[in-house]
PDB file of C-alpha atoms in Angstrom:
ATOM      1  CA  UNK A 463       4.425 -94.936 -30.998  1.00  0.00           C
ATOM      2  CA  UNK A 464       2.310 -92.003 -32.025  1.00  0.00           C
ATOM      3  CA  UNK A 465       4.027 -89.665 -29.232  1.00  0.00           C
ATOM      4  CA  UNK A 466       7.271 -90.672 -30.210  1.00  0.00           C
ATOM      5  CA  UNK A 467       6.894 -90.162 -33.649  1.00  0.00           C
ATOM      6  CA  UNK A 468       5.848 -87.051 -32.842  1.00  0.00           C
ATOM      7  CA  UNK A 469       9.174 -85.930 -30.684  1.00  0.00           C
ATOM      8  CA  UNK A 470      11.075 -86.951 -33.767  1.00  0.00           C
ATOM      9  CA  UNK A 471       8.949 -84.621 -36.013  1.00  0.00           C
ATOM     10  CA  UNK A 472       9.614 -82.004 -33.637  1.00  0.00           C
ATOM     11  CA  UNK A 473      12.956 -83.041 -33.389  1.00  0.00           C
ATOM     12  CA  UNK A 474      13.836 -82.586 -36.813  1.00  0.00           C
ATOM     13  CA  UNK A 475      11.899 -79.140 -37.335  1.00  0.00           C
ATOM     14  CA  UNK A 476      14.541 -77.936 -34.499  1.00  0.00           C
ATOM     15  CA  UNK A 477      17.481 -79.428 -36.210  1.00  0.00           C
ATOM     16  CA  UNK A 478      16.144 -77.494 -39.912  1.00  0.00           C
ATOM     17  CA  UNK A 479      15.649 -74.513 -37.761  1.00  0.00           C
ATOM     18  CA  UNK A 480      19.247 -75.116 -36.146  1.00  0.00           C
ATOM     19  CA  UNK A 481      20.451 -75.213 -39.373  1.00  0.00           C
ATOM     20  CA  UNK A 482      19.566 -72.331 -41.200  1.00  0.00           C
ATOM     21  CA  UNK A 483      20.493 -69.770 -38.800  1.00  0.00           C
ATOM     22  CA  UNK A 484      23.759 -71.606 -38.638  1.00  0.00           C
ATOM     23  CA  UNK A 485      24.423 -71.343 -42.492  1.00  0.00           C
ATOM     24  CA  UNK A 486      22.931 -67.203 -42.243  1.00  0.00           C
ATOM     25  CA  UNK A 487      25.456 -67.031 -39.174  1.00  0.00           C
ATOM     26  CA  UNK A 488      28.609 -68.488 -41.588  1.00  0.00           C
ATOM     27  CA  UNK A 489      27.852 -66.454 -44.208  1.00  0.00           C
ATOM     28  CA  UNK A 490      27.443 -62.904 -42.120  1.00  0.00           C
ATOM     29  CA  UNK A 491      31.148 -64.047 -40.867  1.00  0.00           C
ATOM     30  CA  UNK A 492      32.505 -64.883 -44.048  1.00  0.00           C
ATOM     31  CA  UNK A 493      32.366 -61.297 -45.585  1.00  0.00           C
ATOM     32  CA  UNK A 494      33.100 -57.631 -44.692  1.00  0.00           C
ATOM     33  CA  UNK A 495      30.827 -56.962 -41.501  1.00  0.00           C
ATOM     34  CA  UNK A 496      28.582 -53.656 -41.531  1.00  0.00           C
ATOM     35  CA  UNK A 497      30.615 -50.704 -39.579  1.00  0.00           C
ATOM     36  CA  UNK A 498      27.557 -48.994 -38.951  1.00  0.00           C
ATOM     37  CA  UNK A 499      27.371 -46.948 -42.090  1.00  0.00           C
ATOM     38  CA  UNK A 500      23.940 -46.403 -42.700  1.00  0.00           C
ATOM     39  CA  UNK A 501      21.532 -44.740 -41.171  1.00  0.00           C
ATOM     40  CA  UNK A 502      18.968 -45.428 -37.975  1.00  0.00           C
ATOM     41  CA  UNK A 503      15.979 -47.735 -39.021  1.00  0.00           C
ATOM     42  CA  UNK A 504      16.910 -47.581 -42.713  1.00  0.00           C
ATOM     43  CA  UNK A 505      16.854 -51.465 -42.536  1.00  0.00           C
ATOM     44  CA  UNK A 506      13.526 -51.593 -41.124  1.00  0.00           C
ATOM     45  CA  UNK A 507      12.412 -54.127 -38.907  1.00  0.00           C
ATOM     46  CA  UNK A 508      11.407 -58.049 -39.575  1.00  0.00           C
ATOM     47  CA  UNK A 509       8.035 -58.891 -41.038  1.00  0.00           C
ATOM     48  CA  UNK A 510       6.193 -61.660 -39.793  1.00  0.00           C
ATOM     49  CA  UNK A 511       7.730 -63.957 -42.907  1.00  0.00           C
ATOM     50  CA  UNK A 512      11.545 -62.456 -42.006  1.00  0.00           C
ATOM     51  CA  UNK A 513      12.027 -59.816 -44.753  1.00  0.00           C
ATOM     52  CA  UNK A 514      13.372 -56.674 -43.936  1.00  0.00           C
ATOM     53  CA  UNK A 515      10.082 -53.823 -43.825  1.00  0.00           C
ATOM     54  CA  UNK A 516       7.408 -53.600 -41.030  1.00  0.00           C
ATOM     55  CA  UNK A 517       5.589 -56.108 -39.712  1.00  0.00           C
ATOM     56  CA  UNK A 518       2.780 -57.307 -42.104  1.00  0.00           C
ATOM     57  CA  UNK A 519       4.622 -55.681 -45.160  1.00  0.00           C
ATOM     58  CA  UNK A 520       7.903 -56.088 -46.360  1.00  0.00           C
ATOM     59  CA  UNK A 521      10.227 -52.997 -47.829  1.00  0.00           C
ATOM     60  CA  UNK A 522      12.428 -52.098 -51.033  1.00  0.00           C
ATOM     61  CA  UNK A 523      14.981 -51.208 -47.615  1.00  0.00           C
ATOM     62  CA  UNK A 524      17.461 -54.156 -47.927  1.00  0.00           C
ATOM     63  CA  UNK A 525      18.023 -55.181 -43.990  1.00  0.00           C
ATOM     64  CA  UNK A 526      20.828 -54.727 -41.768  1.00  0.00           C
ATOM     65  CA  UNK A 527      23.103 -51.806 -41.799  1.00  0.00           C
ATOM     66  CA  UNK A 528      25.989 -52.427 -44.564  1.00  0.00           C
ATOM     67  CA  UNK A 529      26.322 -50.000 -46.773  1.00  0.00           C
ATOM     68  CA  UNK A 530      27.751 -50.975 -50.735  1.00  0.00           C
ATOM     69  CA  UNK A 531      30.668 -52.201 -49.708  1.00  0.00           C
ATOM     70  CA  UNK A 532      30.037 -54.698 -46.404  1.00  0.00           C
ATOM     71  CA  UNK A 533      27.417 -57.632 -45.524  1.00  0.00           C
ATOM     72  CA  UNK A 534      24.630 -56.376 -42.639  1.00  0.00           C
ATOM     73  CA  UNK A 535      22.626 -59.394 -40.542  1.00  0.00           C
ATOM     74  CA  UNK A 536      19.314 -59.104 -38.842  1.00  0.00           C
ATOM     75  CA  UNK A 537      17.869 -61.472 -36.181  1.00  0.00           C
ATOM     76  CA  UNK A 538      14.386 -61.451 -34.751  1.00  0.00           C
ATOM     77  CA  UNK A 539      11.600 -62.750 -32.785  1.00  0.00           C
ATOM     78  CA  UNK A 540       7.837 -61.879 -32.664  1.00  0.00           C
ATOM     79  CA  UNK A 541       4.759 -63.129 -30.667  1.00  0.00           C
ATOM     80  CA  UNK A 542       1.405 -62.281 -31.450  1.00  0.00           C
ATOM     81  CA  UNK A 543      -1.436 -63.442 -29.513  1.00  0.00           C
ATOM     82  CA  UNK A 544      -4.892 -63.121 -30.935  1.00  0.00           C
ATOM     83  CA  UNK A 545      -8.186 -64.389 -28.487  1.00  0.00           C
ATOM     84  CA  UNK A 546      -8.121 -67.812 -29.857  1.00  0.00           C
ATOM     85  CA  UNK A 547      -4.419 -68.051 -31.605  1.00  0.00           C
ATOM     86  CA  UNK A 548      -0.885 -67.344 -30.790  1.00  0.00           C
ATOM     87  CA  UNK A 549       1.724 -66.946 -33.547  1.00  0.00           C
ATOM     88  CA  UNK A 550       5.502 -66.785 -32.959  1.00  0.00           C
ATOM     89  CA  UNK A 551       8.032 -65.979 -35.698  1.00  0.00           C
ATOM     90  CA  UNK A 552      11.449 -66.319 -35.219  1.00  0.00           C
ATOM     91  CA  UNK A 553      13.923 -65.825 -38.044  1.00  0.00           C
ATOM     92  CA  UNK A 554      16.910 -64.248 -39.527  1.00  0.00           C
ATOM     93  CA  UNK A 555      18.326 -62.119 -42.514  1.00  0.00           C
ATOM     94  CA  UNK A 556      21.341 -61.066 -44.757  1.00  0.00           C
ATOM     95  CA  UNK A 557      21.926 -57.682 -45.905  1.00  0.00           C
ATOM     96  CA  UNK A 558      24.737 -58.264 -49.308  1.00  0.00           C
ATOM     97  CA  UNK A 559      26.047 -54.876 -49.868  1.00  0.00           C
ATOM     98  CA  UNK A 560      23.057 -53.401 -49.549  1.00  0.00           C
ATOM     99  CA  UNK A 561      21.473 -54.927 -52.915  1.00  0.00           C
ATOM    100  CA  UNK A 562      20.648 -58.412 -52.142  1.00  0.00           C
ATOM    101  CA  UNK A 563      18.578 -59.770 -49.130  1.00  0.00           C
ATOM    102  CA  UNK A 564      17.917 -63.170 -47.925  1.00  0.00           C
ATOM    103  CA  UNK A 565      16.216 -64.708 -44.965  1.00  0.00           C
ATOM    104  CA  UNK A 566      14.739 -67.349 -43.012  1.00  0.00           C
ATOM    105  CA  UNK A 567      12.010 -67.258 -40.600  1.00  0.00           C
ATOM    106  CA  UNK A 568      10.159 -70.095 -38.833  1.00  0.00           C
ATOM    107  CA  UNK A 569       6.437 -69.768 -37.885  1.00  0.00           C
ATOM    108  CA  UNK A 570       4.608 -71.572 -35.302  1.00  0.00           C
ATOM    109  CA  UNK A 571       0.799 -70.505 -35.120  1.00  0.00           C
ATOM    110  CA  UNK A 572      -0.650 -72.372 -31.702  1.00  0.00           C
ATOM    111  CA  UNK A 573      -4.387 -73.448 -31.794  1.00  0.00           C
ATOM    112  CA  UNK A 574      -4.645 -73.128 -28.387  1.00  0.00           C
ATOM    113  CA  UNK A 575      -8.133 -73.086 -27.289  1.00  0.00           C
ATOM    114  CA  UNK A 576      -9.362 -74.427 -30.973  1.00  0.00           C
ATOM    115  CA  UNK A 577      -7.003 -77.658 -30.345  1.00  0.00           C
ATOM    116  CA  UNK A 578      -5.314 -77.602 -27.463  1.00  0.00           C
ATOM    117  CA  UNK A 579      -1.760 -78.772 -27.609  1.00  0.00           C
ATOM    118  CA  UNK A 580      -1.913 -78.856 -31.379  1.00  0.00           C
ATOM    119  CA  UNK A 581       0.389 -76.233 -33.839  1.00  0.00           C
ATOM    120  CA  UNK A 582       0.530 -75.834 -37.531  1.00  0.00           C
ATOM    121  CA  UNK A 583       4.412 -74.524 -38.574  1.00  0.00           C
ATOM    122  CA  UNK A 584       5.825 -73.087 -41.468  1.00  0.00           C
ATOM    123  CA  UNK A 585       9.049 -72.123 -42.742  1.00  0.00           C
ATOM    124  CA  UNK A 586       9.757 -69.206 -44.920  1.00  0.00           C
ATOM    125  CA  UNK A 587      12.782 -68.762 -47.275  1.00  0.00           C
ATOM    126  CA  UNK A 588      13.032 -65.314 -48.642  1.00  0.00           C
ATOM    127  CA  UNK A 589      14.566 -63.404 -51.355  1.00  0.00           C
ATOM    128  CA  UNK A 590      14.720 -59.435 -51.692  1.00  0.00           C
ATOM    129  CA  UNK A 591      17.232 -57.226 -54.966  1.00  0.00           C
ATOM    130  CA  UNK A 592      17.369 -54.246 -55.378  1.00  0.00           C
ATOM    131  CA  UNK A 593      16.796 -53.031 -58.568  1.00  0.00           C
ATOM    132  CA  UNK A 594      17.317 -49.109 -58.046  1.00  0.00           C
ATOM    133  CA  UNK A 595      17.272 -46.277 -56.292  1.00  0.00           C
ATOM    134  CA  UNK A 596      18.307 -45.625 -53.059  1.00  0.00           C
ATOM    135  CA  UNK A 597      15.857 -44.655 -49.979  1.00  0.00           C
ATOM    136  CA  UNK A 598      18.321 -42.371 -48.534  1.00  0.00           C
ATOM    137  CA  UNK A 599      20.504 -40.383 -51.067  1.00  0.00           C
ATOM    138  CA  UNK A 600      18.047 -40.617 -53.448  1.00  0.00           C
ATOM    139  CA  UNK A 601      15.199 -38.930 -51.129  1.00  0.00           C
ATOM    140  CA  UNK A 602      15.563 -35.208 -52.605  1.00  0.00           C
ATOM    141  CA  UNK A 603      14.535 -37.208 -56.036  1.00  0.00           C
ATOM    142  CA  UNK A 604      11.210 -38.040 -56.858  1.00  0.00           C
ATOM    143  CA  UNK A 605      11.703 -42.011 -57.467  1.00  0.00           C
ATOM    144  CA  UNK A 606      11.920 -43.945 -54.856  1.00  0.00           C
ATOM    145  CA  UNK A 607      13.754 -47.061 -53.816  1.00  0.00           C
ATOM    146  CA  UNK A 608      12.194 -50.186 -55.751  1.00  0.00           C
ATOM    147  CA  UNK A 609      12.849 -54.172 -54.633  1.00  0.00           C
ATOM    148  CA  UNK A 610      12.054 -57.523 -56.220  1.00  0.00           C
ATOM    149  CA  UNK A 611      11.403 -60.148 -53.667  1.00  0.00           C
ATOM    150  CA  UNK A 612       9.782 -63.738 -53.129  1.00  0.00           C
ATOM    151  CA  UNK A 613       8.938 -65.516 -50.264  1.00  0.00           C
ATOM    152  CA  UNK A 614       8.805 -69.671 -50.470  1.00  0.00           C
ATOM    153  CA  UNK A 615       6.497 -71.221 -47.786  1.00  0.00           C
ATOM    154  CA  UNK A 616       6.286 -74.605 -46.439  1.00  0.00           C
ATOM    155  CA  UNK A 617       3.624 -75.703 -44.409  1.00  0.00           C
ATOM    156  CA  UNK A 618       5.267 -78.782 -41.909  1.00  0.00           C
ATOM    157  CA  UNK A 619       1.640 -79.890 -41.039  1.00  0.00           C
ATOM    158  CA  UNK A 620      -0.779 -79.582 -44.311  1.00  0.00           C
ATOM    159  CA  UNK A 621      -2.466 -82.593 -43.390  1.00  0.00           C
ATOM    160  CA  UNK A 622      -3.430 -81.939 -39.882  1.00  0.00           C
ATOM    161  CA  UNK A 623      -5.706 -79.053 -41.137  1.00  0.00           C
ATOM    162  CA  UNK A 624      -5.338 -76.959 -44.037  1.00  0.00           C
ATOM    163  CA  UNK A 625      -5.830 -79.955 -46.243  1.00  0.00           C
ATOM    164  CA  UNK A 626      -9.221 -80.719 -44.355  1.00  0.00           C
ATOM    165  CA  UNK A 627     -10.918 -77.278 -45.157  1.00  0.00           C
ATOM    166  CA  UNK A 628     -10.232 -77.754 -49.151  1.00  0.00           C
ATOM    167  CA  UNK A 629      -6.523 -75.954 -49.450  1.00  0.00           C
ATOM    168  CA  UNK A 630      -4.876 -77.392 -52.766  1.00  0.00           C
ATOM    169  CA  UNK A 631      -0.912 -77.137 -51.609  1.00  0.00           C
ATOM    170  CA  UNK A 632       1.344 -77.532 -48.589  1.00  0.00           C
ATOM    171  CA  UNK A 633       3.956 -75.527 -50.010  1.00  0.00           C
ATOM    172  CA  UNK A 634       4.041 -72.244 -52.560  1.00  0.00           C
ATOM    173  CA  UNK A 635       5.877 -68.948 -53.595  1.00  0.00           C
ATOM    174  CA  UNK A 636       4.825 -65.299 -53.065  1.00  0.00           C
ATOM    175  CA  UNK A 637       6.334 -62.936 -55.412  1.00  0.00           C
ATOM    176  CA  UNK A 638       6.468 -58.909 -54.281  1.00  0.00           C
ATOM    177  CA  UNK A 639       7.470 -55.958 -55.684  1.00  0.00           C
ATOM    178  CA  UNK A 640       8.028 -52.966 -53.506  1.00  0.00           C
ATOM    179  CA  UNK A 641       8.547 -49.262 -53.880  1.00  0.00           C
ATOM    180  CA  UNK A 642       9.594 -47.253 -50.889  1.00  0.00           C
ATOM    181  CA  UNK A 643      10.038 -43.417 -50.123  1.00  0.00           C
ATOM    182  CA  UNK A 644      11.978 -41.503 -47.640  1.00  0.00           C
ATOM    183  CA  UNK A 645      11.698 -37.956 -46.858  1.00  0.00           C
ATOM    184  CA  UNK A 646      13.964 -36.631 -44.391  1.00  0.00           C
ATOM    185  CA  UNK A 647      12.526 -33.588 -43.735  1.00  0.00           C
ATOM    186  CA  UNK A 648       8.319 -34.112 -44.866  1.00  0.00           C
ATOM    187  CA  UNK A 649       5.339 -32.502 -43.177  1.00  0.00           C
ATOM    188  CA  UNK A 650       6.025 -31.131 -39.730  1.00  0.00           C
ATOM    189  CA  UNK A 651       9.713 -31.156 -40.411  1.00  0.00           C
ATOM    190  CA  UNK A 652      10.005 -34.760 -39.539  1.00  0.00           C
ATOM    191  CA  UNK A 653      11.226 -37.487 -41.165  1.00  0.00           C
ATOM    192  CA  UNK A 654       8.527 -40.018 -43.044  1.00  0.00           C
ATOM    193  CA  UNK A 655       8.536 -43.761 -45.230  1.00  0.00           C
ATOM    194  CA  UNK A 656       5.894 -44.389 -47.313  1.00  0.00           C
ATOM    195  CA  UNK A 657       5.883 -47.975 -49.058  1.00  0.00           C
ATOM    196  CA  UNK A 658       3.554 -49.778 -51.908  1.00  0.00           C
ATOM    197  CA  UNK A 659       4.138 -53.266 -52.225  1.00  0.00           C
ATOM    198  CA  UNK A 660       1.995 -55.302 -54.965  1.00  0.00           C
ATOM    199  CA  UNK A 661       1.993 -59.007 -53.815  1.00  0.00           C
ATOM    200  CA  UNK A 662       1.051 -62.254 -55.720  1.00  0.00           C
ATOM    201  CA  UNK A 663      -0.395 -64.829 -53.956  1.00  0.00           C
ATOM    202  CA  UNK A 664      -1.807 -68.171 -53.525  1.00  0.00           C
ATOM    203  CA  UNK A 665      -1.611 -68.322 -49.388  1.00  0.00           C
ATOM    204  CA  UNK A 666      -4.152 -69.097 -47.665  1.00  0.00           C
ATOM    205  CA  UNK A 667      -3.663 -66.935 -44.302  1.00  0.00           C
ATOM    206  CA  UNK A 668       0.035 -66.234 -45.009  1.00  0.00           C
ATOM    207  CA  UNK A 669       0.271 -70.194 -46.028  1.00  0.00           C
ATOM    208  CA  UNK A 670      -0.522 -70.999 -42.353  1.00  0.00           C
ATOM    209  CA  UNK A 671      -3.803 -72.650 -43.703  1.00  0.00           C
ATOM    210  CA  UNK A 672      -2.042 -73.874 -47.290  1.00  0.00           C
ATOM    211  CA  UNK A 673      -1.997 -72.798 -50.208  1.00  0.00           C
ATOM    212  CA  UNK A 674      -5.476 -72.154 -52.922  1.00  0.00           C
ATOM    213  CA  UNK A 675      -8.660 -73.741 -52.643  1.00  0.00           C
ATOM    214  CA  UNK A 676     -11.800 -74.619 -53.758  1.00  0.00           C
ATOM    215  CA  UNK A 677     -12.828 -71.143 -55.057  1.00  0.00           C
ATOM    216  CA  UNK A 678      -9.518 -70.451 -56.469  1.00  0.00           C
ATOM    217  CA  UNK A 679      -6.026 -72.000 -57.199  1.00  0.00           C
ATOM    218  CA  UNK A 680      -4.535 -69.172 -59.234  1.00  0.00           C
ATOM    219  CA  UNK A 681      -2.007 -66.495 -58.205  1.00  0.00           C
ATOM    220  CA  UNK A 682      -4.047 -62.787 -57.230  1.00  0.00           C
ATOM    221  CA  UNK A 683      -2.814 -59.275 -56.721  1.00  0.00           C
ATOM    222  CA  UNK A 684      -3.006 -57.782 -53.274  1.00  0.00           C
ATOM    223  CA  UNK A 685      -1.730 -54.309 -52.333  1.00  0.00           C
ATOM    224  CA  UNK A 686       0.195 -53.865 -49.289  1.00  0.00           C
ATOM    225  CA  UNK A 687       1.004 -50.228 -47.752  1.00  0.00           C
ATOM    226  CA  UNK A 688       3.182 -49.175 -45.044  1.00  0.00           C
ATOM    227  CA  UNK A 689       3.712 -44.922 -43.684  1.00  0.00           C
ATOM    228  CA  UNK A 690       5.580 -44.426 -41.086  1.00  0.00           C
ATOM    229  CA  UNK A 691       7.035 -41.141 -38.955  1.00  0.00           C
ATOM    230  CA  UNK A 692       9.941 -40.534 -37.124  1.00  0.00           C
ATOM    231  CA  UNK A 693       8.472 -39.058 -33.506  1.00  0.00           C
ATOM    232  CA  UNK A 694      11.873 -38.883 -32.587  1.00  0.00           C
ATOM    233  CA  UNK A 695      15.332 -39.461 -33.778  1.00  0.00           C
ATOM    234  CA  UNK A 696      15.099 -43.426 -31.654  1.00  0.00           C
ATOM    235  CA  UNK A 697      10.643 -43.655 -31.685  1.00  0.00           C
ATOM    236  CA  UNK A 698       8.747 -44.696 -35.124  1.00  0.00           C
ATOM    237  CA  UNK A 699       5.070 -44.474 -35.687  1.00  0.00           C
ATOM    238  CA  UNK A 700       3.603 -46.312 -37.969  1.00  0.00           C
ATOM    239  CA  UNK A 701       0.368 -48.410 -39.841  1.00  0.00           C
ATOM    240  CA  UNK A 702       0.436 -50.781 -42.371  1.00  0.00           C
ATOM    241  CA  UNK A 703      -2.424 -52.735 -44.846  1.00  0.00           C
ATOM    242  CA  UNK A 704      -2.059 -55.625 -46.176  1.00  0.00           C
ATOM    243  CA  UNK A 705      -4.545 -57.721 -48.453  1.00  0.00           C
ATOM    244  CA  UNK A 706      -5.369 -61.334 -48.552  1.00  0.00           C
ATOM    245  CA  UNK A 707      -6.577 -63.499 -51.157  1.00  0.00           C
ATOM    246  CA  UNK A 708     -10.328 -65.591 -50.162  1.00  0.00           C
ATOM    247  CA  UNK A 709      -9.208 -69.110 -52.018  1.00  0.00           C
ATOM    248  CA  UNK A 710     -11.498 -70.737 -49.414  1.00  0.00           C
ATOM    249  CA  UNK A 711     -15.192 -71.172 -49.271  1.00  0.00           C
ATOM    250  CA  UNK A 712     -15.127 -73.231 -45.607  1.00  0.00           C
ATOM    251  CA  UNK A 713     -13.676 -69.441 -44.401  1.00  0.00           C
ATOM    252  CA  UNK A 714     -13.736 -66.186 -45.212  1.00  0.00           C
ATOM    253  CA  UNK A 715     -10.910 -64.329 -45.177  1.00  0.00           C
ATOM    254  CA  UNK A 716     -10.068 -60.156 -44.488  1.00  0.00           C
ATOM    255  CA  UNK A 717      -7.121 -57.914 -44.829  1.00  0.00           C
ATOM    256  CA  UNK A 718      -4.943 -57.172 -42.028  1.00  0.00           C
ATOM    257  CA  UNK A 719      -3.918 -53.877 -40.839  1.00  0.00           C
ATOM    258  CA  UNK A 720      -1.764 -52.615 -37.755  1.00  0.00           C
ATOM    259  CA  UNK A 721      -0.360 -49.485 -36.164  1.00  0.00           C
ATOM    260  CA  UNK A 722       2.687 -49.441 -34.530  1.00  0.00           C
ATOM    261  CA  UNK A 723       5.498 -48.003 -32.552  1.00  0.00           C
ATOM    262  CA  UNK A 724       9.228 -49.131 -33.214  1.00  0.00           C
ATOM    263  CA  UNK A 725      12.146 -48.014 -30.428  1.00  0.00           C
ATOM    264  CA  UNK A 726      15.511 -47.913 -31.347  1.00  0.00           C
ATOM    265  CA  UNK A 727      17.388 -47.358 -27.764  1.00  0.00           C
ATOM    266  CA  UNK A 728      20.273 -48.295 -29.657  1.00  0.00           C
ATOM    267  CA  UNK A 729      21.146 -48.379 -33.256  1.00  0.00           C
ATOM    268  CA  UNK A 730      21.900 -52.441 -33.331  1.00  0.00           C
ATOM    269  CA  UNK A 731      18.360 -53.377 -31.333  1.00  0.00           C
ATOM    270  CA  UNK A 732      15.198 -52.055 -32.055  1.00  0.00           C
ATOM    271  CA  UNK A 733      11.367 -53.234 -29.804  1.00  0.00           C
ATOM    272  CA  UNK A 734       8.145 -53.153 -31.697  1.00  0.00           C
ATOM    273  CA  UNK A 735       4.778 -53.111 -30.309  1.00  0.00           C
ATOM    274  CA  UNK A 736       1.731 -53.133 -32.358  1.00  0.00           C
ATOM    275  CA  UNK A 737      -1.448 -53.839 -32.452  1.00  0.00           C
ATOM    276  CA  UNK A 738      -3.267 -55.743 -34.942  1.00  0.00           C
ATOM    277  CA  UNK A 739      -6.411 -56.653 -36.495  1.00  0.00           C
ATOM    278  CA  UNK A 740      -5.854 -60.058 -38.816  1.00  0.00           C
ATOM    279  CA  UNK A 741      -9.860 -60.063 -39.541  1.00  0.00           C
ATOM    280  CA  UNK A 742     -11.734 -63.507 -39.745  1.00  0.00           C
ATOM    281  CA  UNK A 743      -9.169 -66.639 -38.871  1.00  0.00           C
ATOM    282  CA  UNK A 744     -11.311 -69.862 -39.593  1.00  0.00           C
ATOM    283  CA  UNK A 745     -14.552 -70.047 -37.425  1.00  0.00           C
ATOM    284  CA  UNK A 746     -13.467 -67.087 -35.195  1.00  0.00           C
ATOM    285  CA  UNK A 747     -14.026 -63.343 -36.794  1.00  0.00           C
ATOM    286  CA  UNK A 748     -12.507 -59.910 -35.643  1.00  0.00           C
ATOM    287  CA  UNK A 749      -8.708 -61.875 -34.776  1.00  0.00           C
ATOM    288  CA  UNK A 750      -6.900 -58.759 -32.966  1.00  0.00           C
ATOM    289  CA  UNK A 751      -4.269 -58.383 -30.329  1.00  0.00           C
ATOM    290  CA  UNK A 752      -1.277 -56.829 -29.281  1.00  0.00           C
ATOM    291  CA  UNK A 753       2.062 -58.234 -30.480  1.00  0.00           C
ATOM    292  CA  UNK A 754       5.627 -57.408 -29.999  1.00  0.00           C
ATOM    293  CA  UNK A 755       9.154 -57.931 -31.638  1.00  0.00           C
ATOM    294  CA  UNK A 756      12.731 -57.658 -30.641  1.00  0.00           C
ATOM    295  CA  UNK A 757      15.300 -57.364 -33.341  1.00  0.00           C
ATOM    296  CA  UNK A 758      18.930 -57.139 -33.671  1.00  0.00           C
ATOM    297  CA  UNK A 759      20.583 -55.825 -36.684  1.00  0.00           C
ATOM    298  CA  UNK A 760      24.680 -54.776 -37.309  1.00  0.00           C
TER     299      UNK A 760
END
C-alpha cells in the first residue's frame, strides 16, 4: 500500500510538471515568436530556480531573445552532483516583450548516500519586470538595467525531512531585486556583465530543507553578485556569490559561490559548466562539485 501510494505521488508530481511546461509551451505559441533580435547571451542562462541570470543568481536580463515587440522562451536542464547529494533542475521560461518574465522549474535534490532511494522535490514559480533601463542600448549610460522578481517555492516532501530538523514552512516566497550592467567594450576591450541582486528570504537551502526555523522565521537580506566576460564572441567566463540565511540551529548553513564557463555554439543553445562550492548541506560540510546545464532559448 505504502509503495503504491508512493507511485501515485510520483505520478502526480509528473502530471504538475507535464502541465506547466504545457501551459509555458501554449502561451510562447500564442504570441509573436522572437526573430532573433537581440543580442548573443543577453538572456542569460537558467538559474537553478528557472529565472533568467547565471546559475546561483538571477538577472535584471529578461530571458529569451524577443525584443519589445515579440514573446522569447527558454528551456533548461541542470545536474549538479555534490559528494553526498545530487540536484537536478529542470524548468522553463517566458520572455513578454522583453519586460515581463515568468517561469517554472522543478527541483529534485537526491539523498543518495544519506538515504538511499529517498528525494526531497520542489517546484518553483517565478516572476521577473522590468522596471527600466535597458542592458544593451543603455550600456554607454551609467544606470544599468534594474528587475523586480519573486520566486514561490513548494517543498512536495516537508514532512519527510525539513520538518524533522525544526523548519517552520513547506512552502514560501523570495522576493529579488536586481541591477545589471553591460559594457560592450570594458577592460581589455572585451565585453563584461556585472549584476547586484538583494534577495529576501526565508529558505532554508534554497527551500530544499523548508522554509525558517528555530533561530529565525523572519524574512533577511542576502546579497547576490554575478561578473562575467566575454572570452569570445560564443565563450563566457564567469563567478557568482550568493548568500544564505542560517534559520536553523540543527545545521549551519554558508554562502555559495561558483565560476563558470557558458558556450554558445549557436545563438538558440547555450552549455554551462561550473563548478561549485554550496558550503555546509546538513551533517556534511565543504558540498562542492562540478555541474552542468543545457539550455535552449528563441
Amino acid at each position: 500500500m505504502a509503495l503504491a501510494a508512493q507511485l501515485r505521488n510520483q505520478d502526480q508530481r509528473g502530471r504538475h510538471v507535464r502541465l506547466a511546461f504545457g501551459w509555458l509551451a501554449a502561451f510562447a505559441v500564442s504570441g509573436t515568436h522572437a526573430q532573433s533580435g537581440r543580442l548573443l547571451a543577453t538572456g542569460g542562462v537558467t538559474e537553478i530556480e528557472g529565472s533568467g541570470g547565471g546559475g546561483l543568481v538571477p538577472w535584471a536580463l529578461i530571458t529569451g531573445l524577443g525584443t519589445n515587440d515579440e514573446v522569447g522562451a527558454s528551456a533548461a536542464c541542470t545536474y549538479v552532483k555534490p559528494q553526498h547529494f545530487a540536484l537536478t533542475s529542470c524548468g522553463a521560461a517566458l520572455g513578454i516583450r522583453n519586460r515581463v518574465e515568468l517561469s517554472y522549474a522543478h527541483q529534485t535534490f537526491n539523498l543518495d548516500d544519506v538515504a538511499r532511494y529517498q528525494s526531497i522535490d520542489q517546484n518553483v514559480f517565478g516572476a521577473k519586470v522590468r522596471l527600466w533601463g535597458d542592458a544593451v542600448i543603455d550600456q554607454d549610460r551609467w544606470w544599468p538595467q534594474v528587475a523586480a522578481g519573486l520566486q514561490y517555492k513548494k517543498n512536495e516532501d516537508f514532512n519527510f525531512i525539513p520538518s524533522l530538523i525544526g523548519a517552520k514552512g513547506s512552502g514560501g516566497t523570495d522576493f529579488y531585486l536586481s541591477a545589471t550592467k553591460v559594457y560592450l567594450s570594458g577592460p581589455l576591450s572585451l565585453t563584461w556583465l556585472v549584476d547586484a541582486t538583494l534577495r529576501a528570504t526565508r529558505a532554508n537551502q534554497f527551500g530544499i530543507l523548508g522554509f525558517g526555523g528555530d533561530r529565525s522565521n523572519a524574512y533577511s537580506y542576502r546579497p547576490e553578485a554575478s561578473v562575467a566576460v566575454f572570452l569570445t564572441d560564443s565563450l563566457v567566463l564567469g563567478g557568482e556569490y550568493r548568500d544564505k540565511p542560517n534559520n536553523l540551529s540543527a545545521f549551519r548553513e554558508q554562502a555559495a559561490h561558483d565560476a563558470f564557463l557558458a558556450w554558445f555554439p549557436w545563438k538558440y543553445v547555450s552549455l554551462t559548466t561550473a563548478y561549485v562550492d554550496l558550503g555546509d548541506i546538513a551533517t556534511h560540510p565543504g558540498q562542492h562539485a562540478w555541474y552542468v546545464a543545457l539550455q535552449g532559448s528563441y
